[in-house]
Short mmCIF file of C-alpha atoms in Angstrom, two decimals:
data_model
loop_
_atom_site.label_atom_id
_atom_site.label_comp_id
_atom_site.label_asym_id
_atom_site.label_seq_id
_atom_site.Cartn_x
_atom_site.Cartn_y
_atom_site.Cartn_z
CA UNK D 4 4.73 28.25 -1.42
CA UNK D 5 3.83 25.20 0.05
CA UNK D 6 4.44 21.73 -1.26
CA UNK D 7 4.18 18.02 -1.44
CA UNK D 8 6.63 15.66 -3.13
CA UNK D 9 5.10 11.96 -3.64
CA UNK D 10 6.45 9.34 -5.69
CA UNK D 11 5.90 5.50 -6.64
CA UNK D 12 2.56 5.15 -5.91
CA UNK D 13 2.51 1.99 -8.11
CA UNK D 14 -1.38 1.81 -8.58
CA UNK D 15 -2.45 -1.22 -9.95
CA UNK D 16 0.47 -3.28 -8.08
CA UNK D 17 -0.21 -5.89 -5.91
CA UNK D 18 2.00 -6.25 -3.19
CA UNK D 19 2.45 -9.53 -0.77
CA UNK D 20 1.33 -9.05 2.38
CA UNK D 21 0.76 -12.42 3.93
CA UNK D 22 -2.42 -14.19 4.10
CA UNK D 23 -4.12 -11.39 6.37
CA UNK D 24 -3.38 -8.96 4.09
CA UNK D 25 -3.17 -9.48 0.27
CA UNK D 26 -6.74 -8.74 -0.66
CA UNK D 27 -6.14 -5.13 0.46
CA UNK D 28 -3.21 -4.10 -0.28
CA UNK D 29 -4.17 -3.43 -3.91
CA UNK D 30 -6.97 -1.06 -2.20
CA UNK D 31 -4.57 0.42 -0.12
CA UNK D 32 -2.75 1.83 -2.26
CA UNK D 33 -5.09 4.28 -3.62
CA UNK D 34 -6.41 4.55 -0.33
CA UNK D 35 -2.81 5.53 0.16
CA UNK D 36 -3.38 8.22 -2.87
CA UNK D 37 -6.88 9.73 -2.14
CA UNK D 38 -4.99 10.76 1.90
CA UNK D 39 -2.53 12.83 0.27
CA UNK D 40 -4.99 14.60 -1.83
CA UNK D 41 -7.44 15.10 1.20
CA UNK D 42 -4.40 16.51 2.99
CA UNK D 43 -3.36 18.71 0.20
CA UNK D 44 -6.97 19.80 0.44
CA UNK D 45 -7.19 20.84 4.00
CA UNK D 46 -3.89 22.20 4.13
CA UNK D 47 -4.30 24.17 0.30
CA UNK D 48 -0.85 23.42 -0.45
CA UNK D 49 -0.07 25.18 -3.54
CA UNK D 50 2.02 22.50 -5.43
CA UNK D 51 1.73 18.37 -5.18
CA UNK D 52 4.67 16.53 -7.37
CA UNK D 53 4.52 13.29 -8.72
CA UNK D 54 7.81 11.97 -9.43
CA UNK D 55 7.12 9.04 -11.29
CA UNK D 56 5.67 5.70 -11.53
CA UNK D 57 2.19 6.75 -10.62
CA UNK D 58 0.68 3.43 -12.03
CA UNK D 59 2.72 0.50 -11.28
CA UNK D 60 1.91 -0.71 -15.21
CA UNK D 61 0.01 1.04 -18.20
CA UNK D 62 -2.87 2.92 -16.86
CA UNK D 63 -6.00 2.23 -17.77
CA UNK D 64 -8.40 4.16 -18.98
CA UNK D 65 -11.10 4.12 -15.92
CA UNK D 66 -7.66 4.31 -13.63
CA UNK D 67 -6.59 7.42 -15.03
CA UNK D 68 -10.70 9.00 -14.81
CA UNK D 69 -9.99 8.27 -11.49
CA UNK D 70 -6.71 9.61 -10.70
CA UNK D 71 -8.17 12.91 -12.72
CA UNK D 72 -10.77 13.17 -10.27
CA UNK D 73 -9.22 13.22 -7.29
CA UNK D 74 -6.54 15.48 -8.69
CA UNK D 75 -10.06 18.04 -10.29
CA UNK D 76 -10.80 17.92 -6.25
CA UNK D 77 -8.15 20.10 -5.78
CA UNK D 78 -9.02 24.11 -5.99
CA UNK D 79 -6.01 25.51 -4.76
CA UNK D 80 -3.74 23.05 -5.93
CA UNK D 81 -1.45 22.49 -8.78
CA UNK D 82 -0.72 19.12 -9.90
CA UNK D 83 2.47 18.15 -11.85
CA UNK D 84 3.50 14.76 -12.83
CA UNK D 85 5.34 13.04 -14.84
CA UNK D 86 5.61 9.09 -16.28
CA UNK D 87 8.53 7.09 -14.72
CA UNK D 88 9.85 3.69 -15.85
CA UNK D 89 6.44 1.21 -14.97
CA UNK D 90 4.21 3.82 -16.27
CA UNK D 91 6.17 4.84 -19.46
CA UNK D 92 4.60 6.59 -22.19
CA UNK D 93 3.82 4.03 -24.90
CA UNK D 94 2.47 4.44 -28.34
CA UNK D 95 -0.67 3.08 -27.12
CA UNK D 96 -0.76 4.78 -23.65
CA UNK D 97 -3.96 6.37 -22.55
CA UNK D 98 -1.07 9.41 -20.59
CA UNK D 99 -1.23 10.32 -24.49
CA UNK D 100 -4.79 11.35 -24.96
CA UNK D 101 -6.11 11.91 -21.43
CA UNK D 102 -7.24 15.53 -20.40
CA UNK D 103 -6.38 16.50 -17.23
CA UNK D 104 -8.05 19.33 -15.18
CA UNK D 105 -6.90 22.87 -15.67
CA UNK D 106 -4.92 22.65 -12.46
CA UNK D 107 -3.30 19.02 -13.52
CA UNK D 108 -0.28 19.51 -15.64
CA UNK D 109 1.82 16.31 -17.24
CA UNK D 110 5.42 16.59 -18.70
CA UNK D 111 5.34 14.38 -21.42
CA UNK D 112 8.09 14.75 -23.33
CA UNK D 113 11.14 12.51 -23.55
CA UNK D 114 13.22 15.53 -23.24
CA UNK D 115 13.12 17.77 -20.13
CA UNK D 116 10.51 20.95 -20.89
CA UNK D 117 9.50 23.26 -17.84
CA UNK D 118 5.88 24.18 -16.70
CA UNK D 119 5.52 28.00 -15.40
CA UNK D 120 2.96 28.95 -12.77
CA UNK D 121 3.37 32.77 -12.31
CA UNK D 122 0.99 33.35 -9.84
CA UNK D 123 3.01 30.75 -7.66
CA UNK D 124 6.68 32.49 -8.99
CA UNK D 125 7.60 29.13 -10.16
CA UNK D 126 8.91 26.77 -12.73
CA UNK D 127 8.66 23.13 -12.89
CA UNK D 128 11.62 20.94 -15.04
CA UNK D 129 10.60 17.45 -15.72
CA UNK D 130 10.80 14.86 -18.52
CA UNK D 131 8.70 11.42 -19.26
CA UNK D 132 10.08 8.01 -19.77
CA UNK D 133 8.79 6.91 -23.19
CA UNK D 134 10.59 3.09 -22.52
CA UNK D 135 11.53 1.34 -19.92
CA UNK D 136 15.06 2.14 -19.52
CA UNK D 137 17.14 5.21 -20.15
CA UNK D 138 20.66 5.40 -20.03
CA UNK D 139 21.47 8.65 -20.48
CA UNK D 140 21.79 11.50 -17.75
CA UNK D 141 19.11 13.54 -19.64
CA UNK D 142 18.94 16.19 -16.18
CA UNK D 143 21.76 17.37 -16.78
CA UNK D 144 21.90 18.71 -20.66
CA UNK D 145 19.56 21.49 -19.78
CA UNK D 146 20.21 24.33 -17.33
CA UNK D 147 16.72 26.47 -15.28
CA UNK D 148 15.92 29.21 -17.44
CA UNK D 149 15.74 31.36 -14.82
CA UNK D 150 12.33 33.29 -15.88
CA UNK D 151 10.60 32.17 -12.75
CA UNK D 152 11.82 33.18 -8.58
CA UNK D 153 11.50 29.43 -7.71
CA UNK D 154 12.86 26.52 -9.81
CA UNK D 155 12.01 22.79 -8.92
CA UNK D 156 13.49 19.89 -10.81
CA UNK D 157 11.12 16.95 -10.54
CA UNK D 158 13.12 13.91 -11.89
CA UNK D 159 13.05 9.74 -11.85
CA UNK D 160 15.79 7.74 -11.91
CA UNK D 161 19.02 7.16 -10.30
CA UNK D 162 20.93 4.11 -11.33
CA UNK D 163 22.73 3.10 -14.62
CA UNK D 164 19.81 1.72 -17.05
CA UNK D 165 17.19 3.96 -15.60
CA UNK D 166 18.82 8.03 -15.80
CA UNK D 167 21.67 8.21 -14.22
CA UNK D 168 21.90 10.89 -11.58
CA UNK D 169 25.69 12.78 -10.55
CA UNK D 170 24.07 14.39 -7.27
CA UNK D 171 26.95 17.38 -7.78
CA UNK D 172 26.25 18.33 -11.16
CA UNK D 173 22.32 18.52 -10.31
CA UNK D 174 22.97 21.08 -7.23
CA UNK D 175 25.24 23.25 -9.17
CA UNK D 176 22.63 23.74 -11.70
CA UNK D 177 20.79 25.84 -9.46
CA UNK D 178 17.51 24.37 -8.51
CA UNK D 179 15.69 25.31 -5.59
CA UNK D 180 14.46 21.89 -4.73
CA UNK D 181 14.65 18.69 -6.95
CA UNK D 182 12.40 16.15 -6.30
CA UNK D 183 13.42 12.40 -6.83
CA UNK D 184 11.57 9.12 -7.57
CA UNK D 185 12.42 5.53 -8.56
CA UNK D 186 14.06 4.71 -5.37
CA UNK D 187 11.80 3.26 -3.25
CA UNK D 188 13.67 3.38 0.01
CA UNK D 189 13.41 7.51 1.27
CA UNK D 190 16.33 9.28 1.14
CA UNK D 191 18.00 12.74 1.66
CA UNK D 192 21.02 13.34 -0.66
CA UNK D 193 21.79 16.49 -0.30
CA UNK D 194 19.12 18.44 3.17
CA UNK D 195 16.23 20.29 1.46
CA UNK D 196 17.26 20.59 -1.97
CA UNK D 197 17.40 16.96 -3.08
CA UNK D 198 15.18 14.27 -1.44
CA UNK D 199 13.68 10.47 -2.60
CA UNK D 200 10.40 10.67 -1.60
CA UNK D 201 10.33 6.98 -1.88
CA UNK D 202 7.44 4.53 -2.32
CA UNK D 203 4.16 6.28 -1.01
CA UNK D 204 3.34 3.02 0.42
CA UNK D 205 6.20 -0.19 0.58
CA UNK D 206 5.15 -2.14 -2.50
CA UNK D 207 8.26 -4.64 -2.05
CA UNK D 208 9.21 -6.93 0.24
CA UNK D 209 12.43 -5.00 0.05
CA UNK D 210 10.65 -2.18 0.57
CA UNK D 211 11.66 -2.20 4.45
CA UNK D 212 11.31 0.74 6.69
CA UNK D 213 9.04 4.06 7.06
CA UNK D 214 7.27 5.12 3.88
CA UNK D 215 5.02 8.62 2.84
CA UNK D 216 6.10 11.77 1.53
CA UNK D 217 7.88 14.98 1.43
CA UNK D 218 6.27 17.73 2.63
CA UNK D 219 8.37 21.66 2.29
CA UNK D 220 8.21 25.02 1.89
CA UNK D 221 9.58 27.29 -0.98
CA UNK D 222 10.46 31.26 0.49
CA UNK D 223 13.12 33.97 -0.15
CA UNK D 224 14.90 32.01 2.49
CA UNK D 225 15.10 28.61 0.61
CA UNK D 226 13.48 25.61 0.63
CA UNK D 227 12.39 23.65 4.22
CA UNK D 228 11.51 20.26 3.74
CA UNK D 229 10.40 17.42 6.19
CA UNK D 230 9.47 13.59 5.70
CA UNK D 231 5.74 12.61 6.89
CA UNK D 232 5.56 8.92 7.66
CA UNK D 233 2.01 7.80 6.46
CA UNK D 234 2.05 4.34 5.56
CA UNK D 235 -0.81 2.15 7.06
CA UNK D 236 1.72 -1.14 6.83
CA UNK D 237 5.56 -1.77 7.27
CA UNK D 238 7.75 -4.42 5.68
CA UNK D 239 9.85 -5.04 8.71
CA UNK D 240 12.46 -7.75 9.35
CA UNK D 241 12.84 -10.00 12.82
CA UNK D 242 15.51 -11.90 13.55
CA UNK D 243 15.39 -14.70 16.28
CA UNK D 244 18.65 -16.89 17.51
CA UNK D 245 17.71 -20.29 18.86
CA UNK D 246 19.40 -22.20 21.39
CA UNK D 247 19.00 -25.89 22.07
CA UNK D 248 16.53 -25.53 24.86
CA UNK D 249 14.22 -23.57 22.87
CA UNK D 250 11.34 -25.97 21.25
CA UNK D 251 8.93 -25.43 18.26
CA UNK D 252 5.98 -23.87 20.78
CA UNK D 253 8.59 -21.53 22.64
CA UNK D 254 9.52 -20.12 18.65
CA UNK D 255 6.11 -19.47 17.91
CA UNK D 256 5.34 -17.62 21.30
CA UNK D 257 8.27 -15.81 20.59
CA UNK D 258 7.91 -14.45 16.81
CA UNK D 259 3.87 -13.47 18.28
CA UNK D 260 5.76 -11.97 21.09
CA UNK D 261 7.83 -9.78 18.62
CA UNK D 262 4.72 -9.45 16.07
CA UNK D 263 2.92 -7.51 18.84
CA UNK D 264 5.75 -5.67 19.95
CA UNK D 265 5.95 -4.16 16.12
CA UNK D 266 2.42 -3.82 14.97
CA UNK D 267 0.46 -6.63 13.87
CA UNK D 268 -0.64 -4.90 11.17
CA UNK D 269 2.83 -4.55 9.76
CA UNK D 270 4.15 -7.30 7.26
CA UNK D 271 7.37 -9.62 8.18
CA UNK D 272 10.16 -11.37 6.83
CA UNK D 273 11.42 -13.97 10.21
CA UNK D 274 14.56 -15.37 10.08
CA UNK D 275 15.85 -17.85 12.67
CA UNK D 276 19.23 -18.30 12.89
CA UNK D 277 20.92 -20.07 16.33
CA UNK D 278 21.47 -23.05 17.46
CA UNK D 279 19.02 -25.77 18.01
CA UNK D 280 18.32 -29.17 19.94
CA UNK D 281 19.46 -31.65 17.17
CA UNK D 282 16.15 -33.73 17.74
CA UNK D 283 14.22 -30.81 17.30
CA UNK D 284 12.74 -29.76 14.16
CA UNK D 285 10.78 -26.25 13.33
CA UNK D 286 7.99 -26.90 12.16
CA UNK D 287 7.30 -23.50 10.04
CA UNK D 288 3.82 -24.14 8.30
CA UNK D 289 2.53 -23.09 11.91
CA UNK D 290 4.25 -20.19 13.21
CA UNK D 291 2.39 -17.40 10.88
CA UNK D 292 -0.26 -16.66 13.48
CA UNK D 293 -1.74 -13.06 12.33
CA UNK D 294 -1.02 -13.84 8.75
CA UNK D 295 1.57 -11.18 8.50
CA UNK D 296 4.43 -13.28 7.46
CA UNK D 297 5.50 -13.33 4.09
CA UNK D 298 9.27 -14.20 4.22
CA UNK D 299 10.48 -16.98 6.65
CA UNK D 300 13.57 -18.72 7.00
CA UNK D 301 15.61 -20.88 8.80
CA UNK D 302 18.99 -21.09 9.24
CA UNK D 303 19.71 -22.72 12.66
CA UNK D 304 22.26 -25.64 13.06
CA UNK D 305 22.26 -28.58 15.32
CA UNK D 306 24.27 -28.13 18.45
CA UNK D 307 25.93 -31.46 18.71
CA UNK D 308 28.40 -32.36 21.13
CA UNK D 309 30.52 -33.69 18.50
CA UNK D 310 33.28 -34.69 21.50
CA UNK D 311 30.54 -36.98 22.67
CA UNK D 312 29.25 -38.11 20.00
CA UNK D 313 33.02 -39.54 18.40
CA UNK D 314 33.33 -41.18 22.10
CA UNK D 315 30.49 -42.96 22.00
CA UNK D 316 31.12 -43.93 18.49
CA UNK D 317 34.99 -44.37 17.55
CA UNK D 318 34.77 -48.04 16.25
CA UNK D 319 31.65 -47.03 13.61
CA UNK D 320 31.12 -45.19 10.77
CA UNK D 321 29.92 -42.37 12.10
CA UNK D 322 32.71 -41.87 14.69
CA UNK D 323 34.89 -42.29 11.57
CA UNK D 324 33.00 -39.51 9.87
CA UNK D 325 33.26 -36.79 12.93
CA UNK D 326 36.83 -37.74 12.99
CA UNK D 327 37.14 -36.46 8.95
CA UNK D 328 35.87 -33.01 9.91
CA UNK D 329 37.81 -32.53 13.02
CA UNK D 330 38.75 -28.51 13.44
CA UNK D 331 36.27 -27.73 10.71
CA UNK D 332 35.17 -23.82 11.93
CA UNK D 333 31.48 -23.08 12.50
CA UNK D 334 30.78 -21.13 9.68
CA UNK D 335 32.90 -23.24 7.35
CA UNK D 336 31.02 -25.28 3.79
CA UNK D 337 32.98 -28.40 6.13
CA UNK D 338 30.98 -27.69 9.33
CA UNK D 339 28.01 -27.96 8.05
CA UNK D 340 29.01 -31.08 5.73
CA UNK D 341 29.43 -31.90 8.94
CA UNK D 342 26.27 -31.57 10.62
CA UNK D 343 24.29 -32.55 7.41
CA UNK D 344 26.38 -35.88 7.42
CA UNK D 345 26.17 -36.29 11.14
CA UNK D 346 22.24 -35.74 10.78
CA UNK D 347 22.18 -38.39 8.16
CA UNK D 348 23.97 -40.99 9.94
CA UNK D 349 21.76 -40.66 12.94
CA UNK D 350 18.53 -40.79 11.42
CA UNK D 351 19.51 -44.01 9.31
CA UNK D 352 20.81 -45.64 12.40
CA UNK D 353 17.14 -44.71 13.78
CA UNK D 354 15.47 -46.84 11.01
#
């Protein structure tokens, strides 16, 4: 048996992405959506699991008609899901009264019920989120009921207000596979048996790094799993260290230089750390070329020559101030009193 593990899709979010991007990225993500189903399609993979947080808010109705489509598109495969802590299952939620395909099936419940599928030898575990936080480790108060050959847990959750999740009590239950969500960032916590999916497509600017899905394979001889990288954007982080020769143009070539070298149709967060020509100043409002940028900061400090500076200056006030933070260390709250003050002095001498 042959499956697919996605999770946080977060339809309906909409992620920054920078000037270039922002429009689409709502777009994208069901663009994101509609792949995997074409690919469970072609491939007639028997099983695709939604771990949660399919809808980054309540669904709405025309949302969900859609969703149910492209899931109906799928002959030969079984779709189960379930609602994670954005998409909770509210008195008013449309997850309540929706009818799914035949193939489509939704653990609602707030306590973990299993779905059987015979002619695939296999039972699905899985609860709903009915609020937004749980704080109880509701996996483990039920043990597989061992009717079924295969047994896959598919579960959300993973940190203290949202199900907690004891990775050793899980595996000694006995599942054959147990398929995580709510942790955006992929991750393998125990090799083919318990795997974060994480976020379909990055949906945070924290959301750094590869992103897709989980694709395995359920036999007598276990389960075989392997992560498939599909995201059409990155959230990826540069860091550039100044020195005093560099100047505001030379900065700019430089973060293009590194845009290029990463994708320019990834998304970045630039910091600039380093240290700079004190009479230069970065001008940032102009270094977002491709409108990929939506984190930058700056953290470079003035390279004085502080020695020089006191001997030019011993008989004035700013002498006297260099003198009061003699021995301060570089990284010290002092130092850069220091430079602030220094910075200060200079510019009102300038006036």
């Amino acid at each position: 048996m042959r499956f697919i593990h996605i999770a946080d899709v977060h339809l309906g979010a909409s992620p920054d992405a920078g000037s270039a991007y922002s429009k689409k990225r709502s777009s994208e993500l069901w663009d994101a959506l509609a792949e995997v189903v074409r690919t469970c399609r072609r491939e007639e993979t028997e099983l695709l699991l939604v771990a949660g947080d399919l809808f980054h808010r309540q669904p709405l109705l025309r949302e969900l008609k859609e969703v149910g489509g492209m899931f109906a598109s799928l002959e030969k495969t079984k779709v189960v899901l379930i609602a994670g802590n954005h998409d909770y299952i509210r008195q008013d939620s449309y997850y309540r009264t929706f009818h799914w395909s035949s193939n489509v099936t939704m653990l609602k419940e707030e306590k973990l019920e299993c779905a059987e599928f015979p002619e695939l030898n296999l039972a699905v575990y899985g609860l709903s989120y009915h609020s937004r936080e749980i704080r109880e480790a509701r996996y483990e108060q039920e043990r597989p009921r061992r009717r079924q050959k295969y047994e896959i847990l598919l579960a959300h959750g993973g940190d203290e207000n949202h199900i907690p999740i004891h990775k050793a009590t899980l595996l000694a239950q006995g599942y054959d596979y147990v398929a995580l969500g709510h942790i955006h960032k992929p991750q393998v916590l125990e090799e083919n048996r318990m795997i974060y999916a994480g976020a379909l497509e990055p949906v945070d600017t924290a959301d750094c790094g590869p992103h897709g899905y989980v694709k395995g394979e359920l036999d007598e001889k276990g389960c075989r799993t392997e992560f498939v990288s599909s995201a059409g954007r990155e959230y990826r982080q540069i860091r550039i260290a100044v020195d005093k020769a560099m100047t505001g143009f030379q900065l700019r070539e430089q973060i293009c230089r590194e845009i290029e070298a990463g994708g320019t149709q990834n998304i970045y967060k630039v910091r600039i750390t380093g240290y700079r020509d004190p009479e230069i100043r970065f001008d940032l409002s102009g270094m977002d070329v491709y409108g990929n940028i939506v984190e930058m900061s700056e953290e470079t400090k003035p390279a004085y020559a502080f020695e020089k500076l006191l001997m030019q200056n011993e008989e004035n006030l700013l002498g006297s101030y260099i003198k009061s933070f003699l021995g301060a260390e570089e990284n010290s709250v002092e130092y850069q009193a220091l430079c602030l003050g220094v910075r200060a002095l200079i510019d009102t001498r300038a006036e």
